[in-house]
Every structure is written in structure tokens, then in C-alpha cells.
Coordinates of C-alpha atoms and ligand atoms in Angstrom, one line a residue:
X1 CA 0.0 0.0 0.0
X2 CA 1.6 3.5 -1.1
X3 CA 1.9 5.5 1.9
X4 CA -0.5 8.6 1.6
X5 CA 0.5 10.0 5.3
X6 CA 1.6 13.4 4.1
X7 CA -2.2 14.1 3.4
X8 CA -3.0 14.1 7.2
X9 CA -4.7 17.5 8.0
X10 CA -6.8 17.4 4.8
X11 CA -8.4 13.6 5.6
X12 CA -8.4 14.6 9.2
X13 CA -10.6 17.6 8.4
X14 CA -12.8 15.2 6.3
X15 CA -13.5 13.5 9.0
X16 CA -14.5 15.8 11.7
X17 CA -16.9 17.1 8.7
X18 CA -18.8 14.2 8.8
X19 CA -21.2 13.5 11.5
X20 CA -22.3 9.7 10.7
X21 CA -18.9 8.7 10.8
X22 CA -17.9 10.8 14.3
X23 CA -20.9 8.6 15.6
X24 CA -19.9 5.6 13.9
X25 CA -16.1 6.5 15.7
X26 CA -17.8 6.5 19.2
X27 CA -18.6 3.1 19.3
X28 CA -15.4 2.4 19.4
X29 CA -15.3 3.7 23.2
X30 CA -18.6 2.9 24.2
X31 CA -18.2 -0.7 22.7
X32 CA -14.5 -2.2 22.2
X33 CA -13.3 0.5 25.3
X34 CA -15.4 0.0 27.8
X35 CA -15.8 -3.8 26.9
X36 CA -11.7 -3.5 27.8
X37 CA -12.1 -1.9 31.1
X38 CA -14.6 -4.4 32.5
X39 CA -12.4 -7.2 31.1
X40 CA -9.8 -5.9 32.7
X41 CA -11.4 -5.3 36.1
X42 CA -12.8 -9.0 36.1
X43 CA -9.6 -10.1 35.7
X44 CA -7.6 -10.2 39.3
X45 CA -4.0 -10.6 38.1
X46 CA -4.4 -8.2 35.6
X47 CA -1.4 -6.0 35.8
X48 CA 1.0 -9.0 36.3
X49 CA -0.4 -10.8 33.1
X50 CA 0.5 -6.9 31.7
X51 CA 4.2 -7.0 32.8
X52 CA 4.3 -10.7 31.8
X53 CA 3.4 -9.5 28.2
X54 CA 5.6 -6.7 28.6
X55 CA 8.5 -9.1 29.6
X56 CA 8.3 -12.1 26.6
X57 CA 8.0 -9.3 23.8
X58 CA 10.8 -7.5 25.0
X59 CA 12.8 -10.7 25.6
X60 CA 11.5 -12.1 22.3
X61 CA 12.4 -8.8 20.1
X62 CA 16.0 -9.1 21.8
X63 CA 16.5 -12.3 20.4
X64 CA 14.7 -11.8 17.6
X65 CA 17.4 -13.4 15.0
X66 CA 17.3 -16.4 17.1
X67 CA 13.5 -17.1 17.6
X68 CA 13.2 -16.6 14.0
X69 CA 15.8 -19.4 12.7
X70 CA 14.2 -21.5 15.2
X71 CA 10.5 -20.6 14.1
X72 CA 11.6 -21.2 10.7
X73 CA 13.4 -24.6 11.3
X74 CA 10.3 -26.1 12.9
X75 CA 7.8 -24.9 10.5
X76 CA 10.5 -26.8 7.9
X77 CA 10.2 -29.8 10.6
X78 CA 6.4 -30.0 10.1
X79 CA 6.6 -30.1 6.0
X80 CA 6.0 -26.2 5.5
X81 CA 8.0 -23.8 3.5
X82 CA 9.3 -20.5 5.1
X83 CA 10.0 -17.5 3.1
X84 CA 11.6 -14.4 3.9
X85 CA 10.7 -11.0 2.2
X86 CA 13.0 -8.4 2.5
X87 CA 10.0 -5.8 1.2
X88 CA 6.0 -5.2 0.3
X89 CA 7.1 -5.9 -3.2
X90 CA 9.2 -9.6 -2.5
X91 CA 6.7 -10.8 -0.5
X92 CA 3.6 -10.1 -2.6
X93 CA 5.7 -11.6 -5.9
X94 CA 6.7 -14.5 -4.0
X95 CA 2.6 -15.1 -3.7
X96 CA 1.6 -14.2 -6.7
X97 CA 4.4 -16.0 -8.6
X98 CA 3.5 -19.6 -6.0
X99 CA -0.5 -19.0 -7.2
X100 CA 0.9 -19.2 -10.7
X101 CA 2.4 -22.0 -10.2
X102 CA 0.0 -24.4 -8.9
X103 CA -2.6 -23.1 -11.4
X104 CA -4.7 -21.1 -8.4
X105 CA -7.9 -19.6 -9.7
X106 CA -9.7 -18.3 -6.4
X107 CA -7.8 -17.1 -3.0
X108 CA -9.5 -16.2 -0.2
X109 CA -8.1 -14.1 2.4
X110 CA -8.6 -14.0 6.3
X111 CA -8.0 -11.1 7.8
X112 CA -4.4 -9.7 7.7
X113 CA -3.2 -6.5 8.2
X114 CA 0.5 -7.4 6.8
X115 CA -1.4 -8.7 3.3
X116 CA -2.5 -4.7 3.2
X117 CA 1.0 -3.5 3.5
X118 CA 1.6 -5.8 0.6
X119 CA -1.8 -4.5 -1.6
X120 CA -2.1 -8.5 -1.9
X121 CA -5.8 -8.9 -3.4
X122 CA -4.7 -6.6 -6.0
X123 CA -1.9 -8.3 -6.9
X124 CA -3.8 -11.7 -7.3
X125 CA -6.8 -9.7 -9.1
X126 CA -4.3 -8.0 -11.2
X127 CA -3.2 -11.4 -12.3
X128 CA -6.5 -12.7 -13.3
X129 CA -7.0 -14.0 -9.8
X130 CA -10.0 -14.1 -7.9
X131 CA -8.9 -12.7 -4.8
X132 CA -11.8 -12.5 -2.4
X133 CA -11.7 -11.4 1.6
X134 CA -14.1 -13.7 4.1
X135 CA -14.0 -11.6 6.8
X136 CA -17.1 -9.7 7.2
X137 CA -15.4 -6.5 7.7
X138 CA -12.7 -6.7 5.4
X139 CA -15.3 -7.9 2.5
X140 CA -17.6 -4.4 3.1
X141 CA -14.3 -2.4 2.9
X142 CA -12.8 -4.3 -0.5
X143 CA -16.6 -4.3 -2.1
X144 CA -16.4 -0.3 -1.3
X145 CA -12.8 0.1 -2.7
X146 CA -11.5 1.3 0.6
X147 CA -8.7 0.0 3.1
X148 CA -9.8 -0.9 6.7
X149 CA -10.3 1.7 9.5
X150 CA -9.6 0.1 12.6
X151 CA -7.1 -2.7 13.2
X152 CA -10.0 -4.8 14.6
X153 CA -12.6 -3.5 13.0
X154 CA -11.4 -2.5 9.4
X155 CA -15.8 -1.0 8.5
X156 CA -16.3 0.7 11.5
X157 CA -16.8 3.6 9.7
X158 CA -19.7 2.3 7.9
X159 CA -23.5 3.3 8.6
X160 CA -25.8 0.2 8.2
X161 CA -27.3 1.6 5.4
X162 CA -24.1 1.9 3.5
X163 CA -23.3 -1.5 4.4
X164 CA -26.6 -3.0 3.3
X165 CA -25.9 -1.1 -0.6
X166 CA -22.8 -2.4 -0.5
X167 CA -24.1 -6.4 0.2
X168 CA -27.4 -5.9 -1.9
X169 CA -27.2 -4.8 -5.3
X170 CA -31.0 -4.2 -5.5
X171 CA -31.3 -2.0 -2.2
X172 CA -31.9 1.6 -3.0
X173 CA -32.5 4.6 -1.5
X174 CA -35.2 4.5 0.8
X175 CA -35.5 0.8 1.3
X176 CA -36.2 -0.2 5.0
X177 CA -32.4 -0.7 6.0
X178 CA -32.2 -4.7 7.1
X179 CA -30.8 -5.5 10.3
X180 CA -27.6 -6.9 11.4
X181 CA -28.3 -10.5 11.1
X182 CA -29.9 -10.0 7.7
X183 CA -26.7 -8.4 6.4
X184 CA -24.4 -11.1 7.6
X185 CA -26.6 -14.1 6.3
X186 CA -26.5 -12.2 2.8
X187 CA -22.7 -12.2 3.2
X188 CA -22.5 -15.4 4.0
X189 CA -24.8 -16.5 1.7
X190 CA -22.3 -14.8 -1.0
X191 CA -19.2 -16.3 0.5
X192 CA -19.8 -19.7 1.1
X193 CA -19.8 -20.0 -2.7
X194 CA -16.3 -18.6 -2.8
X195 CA -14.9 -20.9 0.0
X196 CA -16.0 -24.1 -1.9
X197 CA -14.4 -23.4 -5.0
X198 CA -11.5 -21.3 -3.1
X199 CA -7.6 -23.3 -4.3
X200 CA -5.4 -21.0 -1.9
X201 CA -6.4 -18.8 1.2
X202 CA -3.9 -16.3 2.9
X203 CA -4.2 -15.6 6.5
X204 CA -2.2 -13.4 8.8
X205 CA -0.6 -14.4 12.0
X206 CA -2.0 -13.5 15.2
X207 CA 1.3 -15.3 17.3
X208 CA 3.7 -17.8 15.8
X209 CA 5.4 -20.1 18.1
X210 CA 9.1 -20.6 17.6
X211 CA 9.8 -23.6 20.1
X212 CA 6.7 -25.9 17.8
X213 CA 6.5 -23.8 14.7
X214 CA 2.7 -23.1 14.6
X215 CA 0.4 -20.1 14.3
X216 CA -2.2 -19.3 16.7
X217 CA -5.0 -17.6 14.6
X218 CA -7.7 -15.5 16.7
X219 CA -10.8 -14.8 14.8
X220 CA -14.5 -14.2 15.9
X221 CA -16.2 -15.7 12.7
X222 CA -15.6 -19.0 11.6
X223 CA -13.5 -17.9 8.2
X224 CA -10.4 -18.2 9.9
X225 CA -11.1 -21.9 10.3
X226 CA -12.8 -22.2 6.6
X227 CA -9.5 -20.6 5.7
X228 CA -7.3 -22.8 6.9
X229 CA -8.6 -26.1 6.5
X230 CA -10.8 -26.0 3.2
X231 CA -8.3 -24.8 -0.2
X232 CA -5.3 -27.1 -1.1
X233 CA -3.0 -24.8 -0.1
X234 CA -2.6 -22.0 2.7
X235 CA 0.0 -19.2 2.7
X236 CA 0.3 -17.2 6.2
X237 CA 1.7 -14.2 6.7
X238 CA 3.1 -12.3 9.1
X239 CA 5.4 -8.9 10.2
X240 CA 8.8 -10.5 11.7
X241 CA 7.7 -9.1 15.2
X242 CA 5.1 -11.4 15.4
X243 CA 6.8 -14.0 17.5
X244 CA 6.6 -15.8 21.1
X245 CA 9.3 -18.1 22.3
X246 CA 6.5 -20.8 23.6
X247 CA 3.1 -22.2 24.0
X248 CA 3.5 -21.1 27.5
X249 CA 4.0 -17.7 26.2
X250 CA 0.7 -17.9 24.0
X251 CA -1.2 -18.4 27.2
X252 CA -0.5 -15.1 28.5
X253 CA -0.7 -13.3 24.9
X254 CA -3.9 -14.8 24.4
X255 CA -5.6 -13.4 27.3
X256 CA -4.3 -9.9 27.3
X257 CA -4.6 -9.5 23.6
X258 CA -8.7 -10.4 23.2
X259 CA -9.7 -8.9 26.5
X260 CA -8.0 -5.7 25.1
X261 CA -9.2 -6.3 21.5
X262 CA -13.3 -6.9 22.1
X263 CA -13.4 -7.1 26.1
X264 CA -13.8 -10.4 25.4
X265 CA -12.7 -13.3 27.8
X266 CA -12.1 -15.5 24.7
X267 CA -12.8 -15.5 20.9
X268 CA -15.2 -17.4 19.4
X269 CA -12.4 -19.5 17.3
X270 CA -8.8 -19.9 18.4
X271 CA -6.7 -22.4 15.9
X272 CA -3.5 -23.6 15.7
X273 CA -1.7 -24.6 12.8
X274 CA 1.1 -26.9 12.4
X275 CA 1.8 -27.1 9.1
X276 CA 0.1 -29.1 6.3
X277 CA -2.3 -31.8 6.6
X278 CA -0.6 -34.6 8.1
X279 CA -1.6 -38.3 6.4
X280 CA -3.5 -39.5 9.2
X281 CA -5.5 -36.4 9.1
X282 CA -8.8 -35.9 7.3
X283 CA -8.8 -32.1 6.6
X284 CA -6.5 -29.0 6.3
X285 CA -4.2 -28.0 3.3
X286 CA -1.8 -30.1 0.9
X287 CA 0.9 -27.3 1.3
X288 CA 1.9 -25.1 4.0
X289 CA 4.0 -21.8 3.6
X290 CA 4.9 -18.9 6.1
X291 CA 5.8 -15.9 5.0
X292 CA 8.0 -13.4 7.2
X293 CA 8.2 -10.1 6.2
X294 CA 10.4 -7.1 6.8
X295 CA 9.5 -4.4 5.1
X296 CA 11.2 -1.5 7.2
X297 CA 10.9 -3.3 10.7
X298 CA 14.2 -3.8 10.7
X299 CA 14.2 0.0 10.9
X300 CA 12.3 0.2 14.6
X301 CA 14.6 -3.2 15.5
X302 CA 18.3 -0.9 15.0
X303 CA 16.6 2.4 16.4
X304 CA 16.6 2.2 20.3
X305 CA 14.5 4.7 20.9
X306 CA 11.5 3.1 18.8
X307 CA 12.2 -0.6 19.2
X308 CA 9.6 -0.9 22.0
X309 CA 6.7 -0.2 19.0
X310 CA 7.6 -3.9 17.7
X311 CA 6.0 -5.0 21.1
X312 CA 2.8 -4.0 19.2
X313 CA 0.3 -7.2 19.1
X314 CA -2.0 -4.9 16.8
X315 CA -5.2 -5.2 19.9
X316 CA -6.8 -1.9 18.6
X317 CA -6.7 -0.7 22.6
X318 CA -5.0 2.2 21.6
X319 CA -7.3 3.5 19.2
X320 CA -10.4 3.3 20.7
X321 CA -8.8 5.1 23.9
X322 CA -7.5 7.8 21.9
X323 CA -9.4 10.9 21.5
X324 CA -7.7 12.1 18.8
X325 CA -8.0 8.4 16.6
X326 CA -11.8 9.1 17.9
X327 CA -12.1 12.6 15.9
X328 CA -9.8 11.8 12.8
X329 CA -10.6 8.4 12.4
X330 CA -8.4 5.7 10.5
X331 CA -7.9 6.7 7.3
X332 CA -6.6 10.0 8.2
X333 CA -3.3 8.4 9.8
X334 CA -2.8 7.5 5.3
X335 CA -1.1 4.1 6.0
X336 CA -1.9 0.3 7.4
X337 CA -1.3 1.6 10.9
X338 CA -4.0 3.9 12.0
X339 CA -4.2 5.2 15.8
X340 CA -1.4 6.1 18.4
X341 CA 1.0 3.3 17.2
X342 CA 0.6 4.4 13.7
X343 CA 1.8 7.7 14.9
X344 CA 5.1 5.9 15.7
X345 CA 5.8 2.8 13.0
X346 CA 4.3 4.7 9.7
X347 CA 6.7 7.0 9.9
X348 CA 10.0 5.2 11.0
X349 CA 8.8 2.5 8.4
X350 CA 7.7 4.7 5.3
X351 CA 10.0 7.8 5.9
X352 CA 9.4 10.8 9.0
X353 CA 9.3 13.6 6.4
X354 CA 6.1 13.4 5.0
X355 CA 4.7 12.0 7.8
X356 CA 6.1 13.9 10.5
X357 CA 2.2 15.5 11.4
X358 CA 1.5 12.1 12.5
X359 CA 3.5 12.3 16.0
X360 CA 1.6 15.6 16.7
X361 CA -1.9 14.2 16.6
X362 CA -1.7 13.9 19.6
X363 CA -2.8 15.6 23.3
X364 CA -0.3 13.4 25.0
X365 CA -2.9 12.3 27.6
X366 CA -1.1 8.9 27.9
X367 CA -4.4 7.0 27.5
X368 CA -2.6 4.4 25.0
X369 CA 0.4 3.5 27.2
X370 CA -2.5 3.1 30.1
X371 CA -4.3 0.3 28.2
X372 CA -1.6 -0.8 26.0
X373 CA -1.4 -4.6 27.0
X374 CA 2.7 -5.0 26.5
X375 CA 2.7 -1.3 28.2
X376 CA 4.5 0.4 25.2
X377 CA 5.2 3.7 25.7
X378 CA 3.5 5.6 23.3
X379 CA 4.0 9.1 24.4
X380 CA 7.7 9.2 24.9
X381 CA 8.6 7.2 21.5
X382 CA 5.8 10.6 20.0
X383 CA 8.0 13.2 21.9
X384 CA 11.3 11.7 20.4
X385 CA 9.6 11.5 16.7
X386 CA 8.8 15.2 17.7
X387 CA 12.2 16.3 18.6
X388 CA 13.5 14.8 16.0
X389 CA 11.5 16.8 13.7
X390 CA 12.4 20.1 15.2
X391 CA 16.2 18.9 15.5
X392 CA 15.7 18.5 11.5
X393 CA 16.5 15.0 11.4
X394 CA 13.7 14.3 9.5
X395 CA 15.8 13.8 6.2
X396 CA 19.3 14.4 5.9
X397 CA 19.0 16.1 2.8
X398 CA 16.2 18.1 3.6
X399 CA 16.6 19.8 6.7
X400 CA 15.0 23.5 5.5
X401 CA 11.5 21.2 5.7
X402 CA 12.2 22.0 9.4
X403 CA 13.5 25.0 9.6
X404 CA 10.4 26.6 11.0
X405 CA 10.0 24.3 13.1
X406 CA 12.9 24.0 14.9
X407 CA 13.0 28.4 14.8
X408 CA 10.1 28.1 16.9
X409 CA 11.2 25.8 19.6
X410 CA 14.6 27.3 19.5
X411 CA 12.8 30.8 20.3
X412 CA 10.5 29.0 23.1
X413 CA 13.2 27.4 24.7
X414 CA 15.6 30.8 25.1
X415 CA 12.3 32.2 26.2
X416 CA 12.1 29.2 29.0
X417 CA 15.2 29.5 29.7
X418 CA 15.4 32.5 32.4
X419 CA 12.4 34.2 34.0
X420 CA 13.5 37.8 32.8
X421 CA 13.4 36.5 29.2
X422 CA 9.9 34.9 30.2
X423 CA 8.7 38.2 31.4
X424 CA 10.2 40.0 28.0
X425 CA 9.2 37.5 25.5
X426 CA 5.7 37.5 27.5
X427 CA 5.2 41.1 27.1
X428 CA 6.7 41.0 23.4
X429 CA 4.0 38.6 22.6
X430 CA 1.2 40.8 24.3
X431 CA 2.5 43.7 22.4
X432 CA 2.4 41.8 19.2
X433 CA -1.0 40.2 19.3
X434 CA -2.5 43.7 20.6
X435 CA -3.7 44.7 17.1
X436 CA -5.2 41.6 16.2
X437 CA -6.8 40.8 18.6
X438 CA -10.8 41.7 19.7
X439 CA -11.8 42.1 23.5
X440 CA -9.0 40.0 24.5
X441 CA -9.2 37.0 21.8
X442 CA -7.7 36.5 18.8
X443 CA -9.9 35.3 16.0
X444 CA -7.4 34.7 13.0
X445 CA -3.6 34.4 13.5
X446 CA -1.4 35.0 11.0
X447 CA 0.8 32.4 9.5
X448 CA 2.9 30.6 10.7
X449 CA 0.8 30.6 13.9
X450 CA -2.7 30.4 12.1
X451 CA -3.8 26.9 12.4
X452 CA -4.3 27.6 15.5
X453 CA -6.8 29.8 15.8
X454 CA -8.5 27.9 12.6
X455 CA -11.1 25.8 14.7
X456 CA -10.7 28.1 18.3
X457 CA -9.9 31.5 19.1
X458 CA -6.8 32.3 21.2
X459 CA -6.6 34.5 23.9
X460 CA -3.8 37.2 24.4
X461 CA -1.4 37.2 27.1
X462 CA -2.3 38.6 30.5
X463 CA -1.3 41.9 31.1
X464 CA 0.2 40.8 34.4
X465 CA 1.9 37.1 35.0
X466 CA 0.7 34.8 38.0
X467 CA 4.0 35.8 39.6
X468 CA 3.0 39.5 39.9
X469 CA -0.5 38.6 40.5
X470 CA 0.3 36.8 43.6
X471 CA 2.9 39.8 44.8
X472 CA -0.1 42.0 44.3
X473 CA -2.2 40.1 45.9
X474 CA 0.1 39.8 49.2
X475 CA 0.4 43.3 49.1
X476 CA -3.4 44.0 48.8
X477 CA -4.2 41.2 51.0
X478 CA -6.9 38.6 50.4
X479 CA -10.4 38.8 48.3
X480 CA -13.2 40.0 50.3
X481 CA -16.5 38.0 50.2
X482 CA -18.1 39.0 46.9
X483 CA -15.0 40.1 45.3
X484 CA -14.0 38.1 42.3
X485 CA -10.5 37.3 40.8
X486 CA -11.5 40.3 37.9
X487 CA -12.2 42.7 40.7
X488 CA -8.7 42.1 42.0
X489 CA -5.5 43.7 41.1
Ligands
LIG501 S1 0.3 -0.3 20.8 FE1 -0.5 -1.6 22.5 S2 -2.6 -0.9 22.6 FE2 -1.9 -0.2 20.6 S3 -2.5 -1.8 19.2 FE3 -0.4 -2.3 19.9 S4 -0.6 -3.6 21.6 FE4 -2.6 -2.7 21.3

């Protein structure tokens, strides 16, 4: 998928422009956040099973070369293939060219946010290929054209109505809108067809387990398992970060990651592969291949600073808690990685220079590292994309993109730096906005500082600092009963 992140404010501003998706964003806290928090509560060793995950991802991403080589060996052990893309690009030719190859005509696809990195289905239906995805979510979003929203819930975005013109091709305008269950069994209806005569599927990775070599798949509808036991051959796929050590490990991953996804306690279907089919068993594919892709992680692995965002087990948690993900929604952040960890790995992975507005779409509150489940730090690895931006490291080459920038903070900082520059700077700044401003506000800055009076007004600096507000008001003494803080020197 071509990264579109420079296009931030414009998509941003579509979005708070549009009321039925702002509702459509809320469920995302009333539903998947709140479902979190009672999970969480209900579940008495709660913070330990927290630092537990913490501990095997870190431990796990430290020793990543080694838990990869044995992953890889043990998949081999069990008769599958392993492949290692370096890129997007490697990894979708090494699918495309595998589907040629044994004559494929239909793929389905479970959900995957990896296969969107690569622009899979388009690849395959580029190359005459049915390429079709079985997950109810992802199959609203491909019909539409679009790329998902959320990380769990790719259509979130979409009102019922638009969902039931996208399923129906008779419904029009003014139609009573069916329900919920009458949209999925249409899906369904629509799918099944494509399951039966489906050659290959492709299926992301929710763990994969280097001391057996399986992958743990965790999935709420039952295409997961259609997936990966009906076509003759099944190709999974997965970011190289997407490893645990052991099945031990997967018992504490499991828990923390679906009560943070859906506040669930457990998914509907959990499956573990090992594999192909095995000749004393009656289902499941002829041929087995992983797929481990790169594709700039290797970037966050050698950067200290942002390694920590590899910990990611892609739960959503951080989205739904963030209020600004709740007002620009997902397609705003212009890459696979929408939300709070977006704002970190889209733009160590696709370049800091055009995205370098995602790290500042944010207030900071620290709501992500509260409910992350591996407790990443979110708001520190934002600040150091930040500084980095106003240090002009964004590009080597291209350090007058930052020059503004970094003026700024440079001017703040000497500012901060001493209280009589404060006080100067202070009064040079009331001096300055005096003209334009009206009964104390501003209304419309001028550039460079006008986005931000473009959705609020700003008000000018007080005429007198708190510091000489409270030596007045030792001098003068207390506030009498009725006297307010305006009646007061
Ligand atoms: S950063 Fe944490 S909360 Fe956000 S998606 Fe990843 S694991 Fe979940």
C-alpha cells in the first residue's frame, strides 16, 4: 500500500466534517473500550499478566534473529516452507508467482493487516485472480474500494445503510435498511460459494510459536477456520515481530490480547496450525507456507528509541482510547497503521518527512500507554519523533523542511530558559498580538501561527503574570466576600 501520510490535516478535516462517521467512531469507546475496562477489572492478576506480556515481547524482540531461525526450522520440521521477504514488493511476488504455479484460480483471504502492507488482493486480481476477503469487515471495505479503518474493526466507519448497498445490489435509497443479522446471512450466503471453489487462502498471523512452529490464529467468525482447512494450499503471513518463544507464552498473549481487542474473555475460534495436513489427518491443506516479512521493521529493531513499538500485538486498545483516533478516524493516519501506534511505526517504516504531522496528533494524555497490553510507551517514542522533527532530522537532505520548526522551539526554549526573558518575551508577545486581537481574543492568527486559531480563538497574554498577580495580591491582601479574581489587582 503507497503511503498517503503526508495528506494528514486534509483527511483529518474530512472527518470531523462528517457526522455519521464521528458517531460511527464512538462506538469504538462505548463498545470495544469500555468492553476493555470491565475485562480488565474482572480479571484479578491483571497488571501481572500486563508486565508478563511486557517481559516475553521484549525478551522475544532481543532475540529476535534467534526465535526466527528456530520458528523457521520447525515450521520446515512440520513439511511447510518459510520465506523471507526483505519488502511489500518480495513478499507479494513470491505469492503471486507460488499461485501461478499451482494453477490457483480463487484465494480467499482472512484477515491480515500485513497482506494490506503488501496491496495482496490486487496483486492476485491484477493477475487474473479471484482474490476475495471472508472476513465480514474486510469484505464491506474491498466491495467499497476502501482500506480498513480500525485494526480490529477495518468497517467501522460504515453506517448500516451503506453496508446494506454495498451487500445488496438491489437495495436503494429509501428501502427499510435490514438488520444486522440479515446483512451477515446475505454475506454469508455470498461467500460460502467462494470458500467451496477457493484453491489457496492467505491468512495473517496472530502469534507464531518458535519452540513448535505453529500459528495461533484469533478470529470471531468461523472464516479463519474455513481458511485454513478448506483450499489445497494456505499461505500465512506475518510482520517478523510477530513472534513468542512458547506455548506457554501464547497463554499469557492470548488473554491480554482479546480482552484488550473486544473485552472479550475469549474468541469465538482460536486455531493452531502446524503445518500441512498430516496423512493421518482428514482435513487441512496439501501445502503449508509462512511468509515473514520485513519491510522496514528492521528499521524500529536498529533504532533504540522506537524498538519498543515492535511489542505492538495490533489489539486496537489504543485506538479506541484515543481521543484524537476518535475525531480523525483511521484513514486520516494514510497508512496500514492507523491510531497512536501508527503515529510511531508509519513513519519510521515509510520515511518521517512526509509523515512527520502524525506524531503531533496527539494531546499526549497517555491514555494508549495506560491500556496498552505489552505497556508500550507511546507518548515518549511521540515526543522523540517530535524532537526529532524540530532537530531536523527528518531527512538528511532536507533539513530547510524544518526550519520553521525547529525556529520556533529554538525561540521557546531561550524564552524558558530564564524568568527575565519569560517576562520579556511575555510582554513581546502581548504587544504583538494587541492589534489583532478583539476584547482579548484573537480570532485569526497570521501564519505561521494560524492553524491555530482555525477551529478556536486564542486569547492574548495577561497583562500581568501569576507571579505578579500573587505579589499584588500579598500586598493587597486577600479577596473579600463578593470580590472576584477580575475585581482584584
Ligand atoms: S500499541 Fe499496544 S494498545 Fe496499541 S495496538 Fe499495539 S498492543 Fe494494542
Amino acid at each position: 500500500m503507497k503511503p498517503e501520510t503526508k495528506q494528514f490535516r486534509s483527511k483529518a478535516a474530512q472527518t470531523l466534517a462528517n457526522k455519521s462517521v464521528l458517531q460511527s467512531l464512538d462506538h469504538v469507546y462505548t463498545g470495544f473500550h469500555e468492553g476493555r475496562l470491565s475485562a480488565a477489572a474482572d480479571t484479578p492478576n491483571w497488571e501481572e499478566l500486563r508486565t508478563k506480556g511486557k517481559a516475553i515481547k521484549d525478551h522475544t524482540i532481543a532475540h529476535l534473529d534467534y526465535y526466527l531461525g528456530l520458528l523457521a526450522d520447525n515450521v520446515e520440521k512440520s513439511g511447510g516452507h518459510v520465506f523471507f521477504a526483505n519488502d511489500a514488493e518480495e513478499a507479494r511476488l513470491h505469492i503471486v508467482k507460488l499461485a501461478r504455479a499451482r494453477d490457483v484460480k480463487t484465494v480467499i483471504k482472512s484477515k491480515s493487516m500485513v497482506s494490506e502492507e503488501m496491496a495482496l488482493a490486487d496483486a492476485l486480481i491484477g493477475q487474473g485472480i479471484e482474490a476475495v476477503e471472508t472476513d465480514l469487515g474486510e469484505y464491506i471495505i474491498q466491495l467499497a474500494g476502501e482500506t480498513p479503518y480500525h485494526l480490529i474493526a477495518p468497517a467501522i466507519h460504515k453506517s448500516r445503510k451503506e453496508v446494506a448497498a454495498l451487500l445488496n445490489d438491489d437495495f436503494s435509497e429509501g428501502d427499510p435498511v435490514p438488520d444486522p443479522t440479515e446483512l451477515t446471512m446475505s454475506a454469508r450466503a455470498k461467500l460460502r460459494g467462494v470458500f467451496e471453489r477457493a484453491d489457496m487462502s492467505v491468512t495473517g498471523v496472530n502469534f507464531a510459536i518458535a519452540e513448535s512452529g505453529s500459528i495461533a490464529l484469533v478470529t470471531n467468525e468461523g472464516n479463519g477456520r474455513m481458511s485454513t482447512s478448506v483450499p489445497r494450499i494456505h499461505v500465512a503471513v506475518m510482520g517478523m515481530e510477530k513472534i513468542i518463544p512458547s506455548i506457554q507464552d501464547l497463554s499469557t498473549m492470548l488473554r491480554i490480547l482479546i480482552r484488550s481487542a473486544t473485552g472479550q474473555r475469549i474468541t469465538a475460534y482460536i486455531t493452531m496450525i502446524n503445518g500441512p495436513r498430516k496423512p493421518e489427518e482428514e482435513e487441512g491443506p496439501e501445502e503449508f507456507h509462512l511468509v515473514i516479512m520485513n519491510n522496514g521493521r528492521d528499521k524500529l529493531l536498529a533504532d533504540p528509541q522506537m524498538r519498543e513499538s515492535l511489542n505492538c500485538i495490533r489489539c486496537g486498545a489504543c485506538l479506541n482510547a484515543c481521543p484524537v483516533y476518535r475525531k480523525v478516524g483511521g484513514h486520516a493516519y494514510g497508512w496500514v497503521y492507523p491510531g497512536p501506534i501508527g503515529a510511531i511505526v508509519s513513519p519510521v517504516m515509510t520515511g518521517l518527512k512526509d509523515a512527520h504531522d502524525l506524531p503531533n496528533a496527539s494531546s499526549l494524555c497517555g491514555a494508549c500507554h495506560e491500556v496498552c497490553p505489552v505497556k508500550i510507551n507511546i507518548p515518549r517514542m511521540l515526543l522523540e519523533l517530535r524532537w526529532r522533527t524540530a532537530e531536523g532530522k527528518v531527512d538528511p537532505d532536507d533539513r530547510a523542511s524544518s526550519v520553521k520548526e525547529r525556529v520556533i522551539w529554538k525561540a521557546w526554549r531561550m524564552g524558558m530558559m530564564g524568568r527575565r526573558r519569560f517576562d520579556l518575551g511575555a510582554r513581546l508577545s502581548r504587544l504583538l498580538m494587541r492589534p489583532i486581537s478583539k476584547r482579548g481574543w484573537i480570532r485569526k492568527a497570521p501564519p505561521p501561527i494560524s492553524g491555530w486559531t482555525s477551529t478556536r480563538d486564542f486569547p492574548l497574554v495577561a497583562s500581568k503574570s501569576l507571579k505578579e498577580r500573587l505579589a499584588a495580591r500579598e500586598k493587597h491582601g486577600r479577596a473579600k466576600p463578593g470580590q472576584t479574581n477580575r475585581d482584584r489587582p
